[in-house]
Short mmCIF file of C-alpha atoms in Angstrom, two decimals:
data_model
loop_
_atom_site.label_atom_id
_atom_site.label_comp_id
_atom_site.label_asym_id
_atom_site.label_seq_id
_atom_site.Cartn_x
_atom_site.Cartn_y
_atom_site.Cartn_z
CA MET A 843 -4.40 15.91 125.90
CA LYS A 844 -5.63 18.49 123.41
CA THR A 845 -3.13 20.50 121.36
CA LEU A 846 -3.85 23.92 119.87
CA ILE A 847 -1.33 25.64 117.58
CA LYS A 848 -1.89 29.39 117.69
CA GLU A 849 0.16 32.56 117.80
CA LEU A 850 0.77 33.76 121.35
CA PRO A 851 -1.85 36.59 121.35
CA GLU A 852 -4.52 34.10 120.26
CA MET A 853 -3.41 31.62 122.92
CA GLU A 854 -3.74 34.33 125.54
CA LYS A 855 -7.29 35.13 124.43
CA ILE A 856 -8.32 31.46 124.51
CA CYS A 857 -6.89 30.98 127.99
CA ALA A 858 -8.34 34.27 129.28
CA GLU A 859 -11.77 33.25 128.03
CA LYS A 860 -11.39 29.93 129.84
CA VAL A 861 -10.66 31.79 133.09
CA ARG A 862 -13.58 34.18 132.51
CA GLN A 863 -16.02 31.33 131.90
CA LEU A 864 -14.75 29.37 134.91
CA LEU A 865 -15.15 32.35 137.25
CA LYS A 866 -18.62 33.02 135.85
CA GLU A 867 -19.72 29.44 136.48
CA LYS A 868 -17.85 29.05 139.78
CA PRO A 869 -16.90 32.42 141.34
CA GLY A 870 -15.02 30.67 144.15
CA SER A 871 -12.70 28.80 141.79
CA VAL A 872 -9.19 27.81 142.83
CA LEU A 873 -6.48 28.75 140.31
CA ALA A 874 -2.84 27.63 140.30
CA LEU A 875 -0.71 30.11 138.35
CA THR A 876 2.88 30.07 137.16
CA ALA A 877 5.06 33.18 137.10
CA GLY A 878 6.78 32.37 133.79
CA ARG A 879 7.52 34.75 130.93
CA THR A 880 5.01 33.09 128.61
CA THR A 881 2.04 33.99 130.80
CA GLU A 882 2.83 37.70 131.22
CA GLY A 883 0.58 38.77 128.34
CA LEU A 884 -2.22 36.53 129.58
CA TYR A 885 -2.12 38.14 133.01
CA ALA A 886 -2.17 41.63 131.48
CA LEU A 887 -5.26 40.59 129.53
CA LEU A 888 -6.96 39.19 132.65
CA GLY A 889 -6.18 42.40 134.55
CA ASP A 890 -7.74 44.47 131.78
CA MET A 891 -10.82 42.23 131.74
CA CYS A 892 -11.19 42.62 135.50
CA ARG A 893 -10.96 46.42 135.30
CA ARG A 894 -13.66 46.42 132.61
CA GLY A 895 -15.92 44.30 134.82
CA GLU A 896 -15.82 41.30 132.46
CA LEU A 897 -14.68 38.96 135.23
CA SER A 898 -14.10 39.05 138.99
CA PHE A 899 -11.63 37.33 141.27
CA ARG A 900 -13.44 38.51 144.41
CA GLU A 901 -14.38 35.00 145.55
CA ALA A 902 -11.51 33.13 143.90
CA LYS A 903 -8.31 31.78 145.41
CA ILE A 904 -4.95 31.86 143.65
CA PHE A 905 -2.05 29.57 144.51
CA ALA A 906 1.40 30.29 143.06
CA VAL A 907 2.92 27.19 141.46
CA THR A 908 6.46 28.17 142.48
CA GLU A 909 8.54 30.42 144.70
CA TYR A 910 12.28 30.96 145.06
CA VAL A 911 14.31 30.08 148.13
CA GLY A 912 16.18 33.24 149.15
CA GLY A 913 16.95 35.91 146.58
CA GLU A 914 15.59 39.41 146.19
CA GLU A 915 11.95 40.13 146.97
CA ALA A 916 11.52 41.92 143.62
CA ASP A 917 12.49 38.69 141.81
CA SER A 918 10.18 36.46 143.85
CA CYS A 919 7.29 34.66 142.18
CA ARG A 920 4.99 36.38 144.67
CA SER A 921 6.16 39.81 143.49
CA ILE A 922 6.01 38.84 139.82
CA LEU A 923 2.44 37.58 140.10
CA LYS A 924 1.42 40.64 142.08
CA ARG A 925 2.91 43.02 139.50
CA GLN A 926 1.56 41.15 136.50
CA LEU A 927 -1.89 40.18 137.78
CA ILE A 928 -2.92 40.37 141.44
CA ASP A 929 -2.53 44.14 141.82
CA HIS A 930 -4.78 44.68 138.79
CA THR A 931 -7.69 42.60 140.05
CA ASP A 932 -10.21 42.57 142.88
CA LEU A 933 -8.72 39.45 144.48
CA PRO A 934 -8.76 39.84 148.29
CA GLU A 935 -5.25 39.91 149.77
CA GLY A 936 -5.94 36.85 151.91
CA ASN A 937 -6.88 34.76 148.87
CA PHE A 938 -3.37 34.73 147.36
CA PHE A 939 -1.10 31.91 148.53
CA VAL A 940 2.59 31.19 147.97
CA PRO A 941 4.53 28.13 149.20
CA ARG A 942 6.71 28.77 152.25
CA GLU A 943 10.26 27.52 152.66
CA GLN A 944 9.73 26.66 156.33
CA GLU A 945 6.73 24.40 155.72
CA PRO A 946 6.35 23.37 152.05
CA GLU A 947 4.44 20.22 153.04
CA LYS A 948 1.56 22.35 154.38
CA TYR A 949 0.87 23.89 150.96
CA ASP A 950 -0.96 20.83 149.66
CA GLY A 951 -3.12 20.89 152.77
CA LEU A 952 -4.10 24.49 152.04
CA ILE A 953 -4.99 23.53 148.47
CA GLU A 954 -7.07 20.59 149.67
CA ALA A 955 -8.84 22.77 152.24
CA ALA A 956 -9.72 25.23 149.46
CA GLY A 957 -11.41 22.43 147.50
CA GLY A 958 -8.60 21.46 145.13
CA ILE A 959 -7.31 23.20 142.02
CA ASP A 960 -9.95 23.90 139.38
CA LEU A 961 -7.54 25.27 136.76
CA CYS A 962 -3.75 25.19 136.63
CA ILE A 963 -1.97 27.43 134.13
CA LEU A 964 1.59 26.38 133.32
CA GLY A 965 4.56 27.10 131.11
CA ILE A 966 7.24 24.56 130.20
CA GLY A 967 11.00 24.65 130.65
CA ILE A 968 13.47 23.86 127.87
CA ASN A 969 14.31 20.63 129.72
CA GLY A 970 10.64 19.71 130.11
CA HIS A 971 10.14 20.96 133.66
CA ILE A 972 6.69 22.03 134.84
CA GLY A 973 6.57 24.28 137.84
CA TYR A 974 10.15 23.72 138.92
CA ASN A 975 9.86 19.95 138.85
CA GLU A 976 13.16 19.21 137.15
CA PRO A 977 14.04 15.93 135.37
CA ALA A 978 14.10 12.96 137.80
CA THR A 979 11.29 14.38 139.97
CA ALA A 980 8.99 11.56 141.05
CA PHE A 981 5.40 11.43 139.83
CA ASP A 982 4.05 11.23 143.38
CA SER A 983 5.89 14.38 144.51
CA LEU A 984 3.98 17.02 146.46
CA THR A 985 5.10 20.60 147.15
CA HIS A 986 8.82 20.53 147.89
CA ILE A 987 12.15 22.35 147.65
CA GLN A 988 13.86 21.68 144.32
CA LYS A 989 17.47 22.28 143.29
CA LEU A 990 17.40 24.05 139.91
CA THR A 991 19.41 22.57 137.06
CA ASP A 992 22.02 24.29 134.92
CA ALA A 993 19.59 24.05 131.98
CA THR A 994 16.98 26.06 133.88
CA HIS A 995 19.54 28.70 134.83
CA ARG A 996 20.64 28.96 131.18
CA GLN A 997 17.02 29.41 130.10
CA TYR A 998 16.74 32.59 132.15
CA SER A 999 20.29 33.89 131.70
CA GLY A 1000 20.39 37.42 130.34
CA GLY A 1001 16.81 38.12 131.41
CA GLU A 1002 15.40 40.30 134.16
CA ARG A 1003 14.85 37.41 136.56
CA HIS A 1004 17.79 36.14 138.63
CA LEU A 1005 17.24 32.56 139.70
CA THR A 1006 18.34 31.22 143.06
CA GLU A 1007 19.93 27.81 143.53
CA TYR A 1008 16.76 26.32 144.98
CA ALA A 1009 13.04 26.89 144.47
CA LEU A 1010 9.78 25.76 146.03
CA THR A 1011 7.40 24.09 143.61
CA MET A 1012 4.08 22.31 143.59
CA GLY A 1013 4.89 18.66 143.00
CA ILE A 1014 3.90 16.71 139.92
CA LYS A 1015 1.13 14.93 141.82
CA THR A 1016 -0.14 18.31 143.03
CA ILE A 1017 -0.25 19.64 139.46
CA VAL A 1018 -1.79 16.61 137.74
CA SER A 1019 -4.50 16.46 140.42
CA SER A 1020 -5.90 19.74 139.01
CA ARG A 1021 -9.32 19.39 137.42
CA GLU A 1022 -8.09 21.14 134.29
CA ILE A 1023 -4.67 22.22 133.04
CA PHE A 1024 -3.66 24.77 130.39
CA LEU A 1025 -0.03 24.85 129.30
CA LEU A 1026 1.30 27.68 127.14
CA ALA A 1027 4.51 27.28 125.12
CA SER A 1028 6.10 29.89 122.90
CA GLY A 1029 9.36 30.10 120.96
CA PRO A 1030 11.65 27.70 119.06
CA GLU A 1031 13.67 26.90 122.19
CA LYS A 1032 10.58 25.08 123.55
CA ALA A 1033 10.04 22.87 120.47
CA ASP A 1034 12.01 19.86 121.74
CA ALA A 1035 10.35 19.95 125.17
CA VAL A 1036 6.87 20.25 123.64
CA PHE A 1037 7.52 17.26 121.37
CA LYS A 1038 8.76 15.12 124.27
CA MET A 1039 5.87 16.24 126.47
CA ILE A 1040 3.31 15.01 123.95
CA TYR A 1041 5.05 11.95 122.53
CA GLY A 1042 7.60 10.96 125.19
CA ARG A 1043 7.30 8.22 127.76
CA THR A 1044 5.59 9.16 131.01
CA ASP A 1045 8.67 8.92 133.17
CA SER A 1046 10.56 11.41 135.27
CA TYR A 1047 13.14 12.21 132.56
CA ILE A 1048 10.64 14.66 131.01
CA PRO A 1049 8.40 15.82 133.87
CA ALA A 1050 5.92 17.49 131.47
CA ALA A 1051 5.21 14.08 129.87
CA PHE A 1052 3.25 13.24 133.03
CA LEU A 1053 0.62 15.65 131.67
CA GLN A 1054 -0.38 12.82 129.31
CA ILE A 1055 -2.07 11.20 132.31
CA PRO A 1056 -4.84 13.70 133.31
CA LEU A 1057 -7.88 13.87 131.04
CA GLU A 1058 -8.39 17.63 130.88
CA VAL A 1059 -5.12 19.05 129.56
CA THR A 1060 -4.87 21.67 126.80
CA VAL A 1061 -1.49 22.52 125.31
CA CYS A 1062 -1.42 25.86 123.50
CA ALA A 1063 1.77 26.17 121.45
CA ASP A 1064 2.77 28.81 118.93
CA PRO A 1065 4.06 27.56 115.54
CA ALA A 1066 7.70 27.84 116.65
CA ALA A 1067 7.13 25.78 119.81
CA ALA A 1068 5.09 23.26 117.80
CA ALA A 1069 7.67 22.95 115.01
CA LYS A 1070 8.59 19.32 115.82
CA LEU A 1071 5.03 18.00 116.16
#
């Protein structure tokens, strides 16, 4: 696991350049993207780069890491990703995938059929969740329906997004099987989770600590999120 401590705008540039280089080398890359607050600026940057012709998603495939069960369409991860990124790129409509409540177990099959995830871009929850894999999620979990914890609801309270009681999420095994992972963390409220992710035991109490296992993981944290390192 590599750790970079940068201000958020610099993190966004580093991650955007990684995406640009990946799509240049492998136009048909498979990306797994989170719909968290921390990645909003990154997606705006990628959309701008696409409009300027600096990168293209024309042959790529994008898989959403999470989706809510029920709730308003405007609050769905699908809608968030479309507003923040998809609608500002040349990605074909049929190349954007979101897990479905009726058949979550088929999502991993779709990912496998696409060739596996080349790059997964994540945020981290204040309780150490990745995707919506809350504490006590098993390492060998695949895409599943997850009951969201009170801590996760508190994290988003007062914001624009209204969380539902349950969410669909790629499992931990799904995520750590990615060929490369970038995790962005910003703000003092993430400092404890970032510390436990990097130095904690790899058990289900802190799901993000399982990211110690894959070889190609880059954690980009701003100084506030890295304060306890």
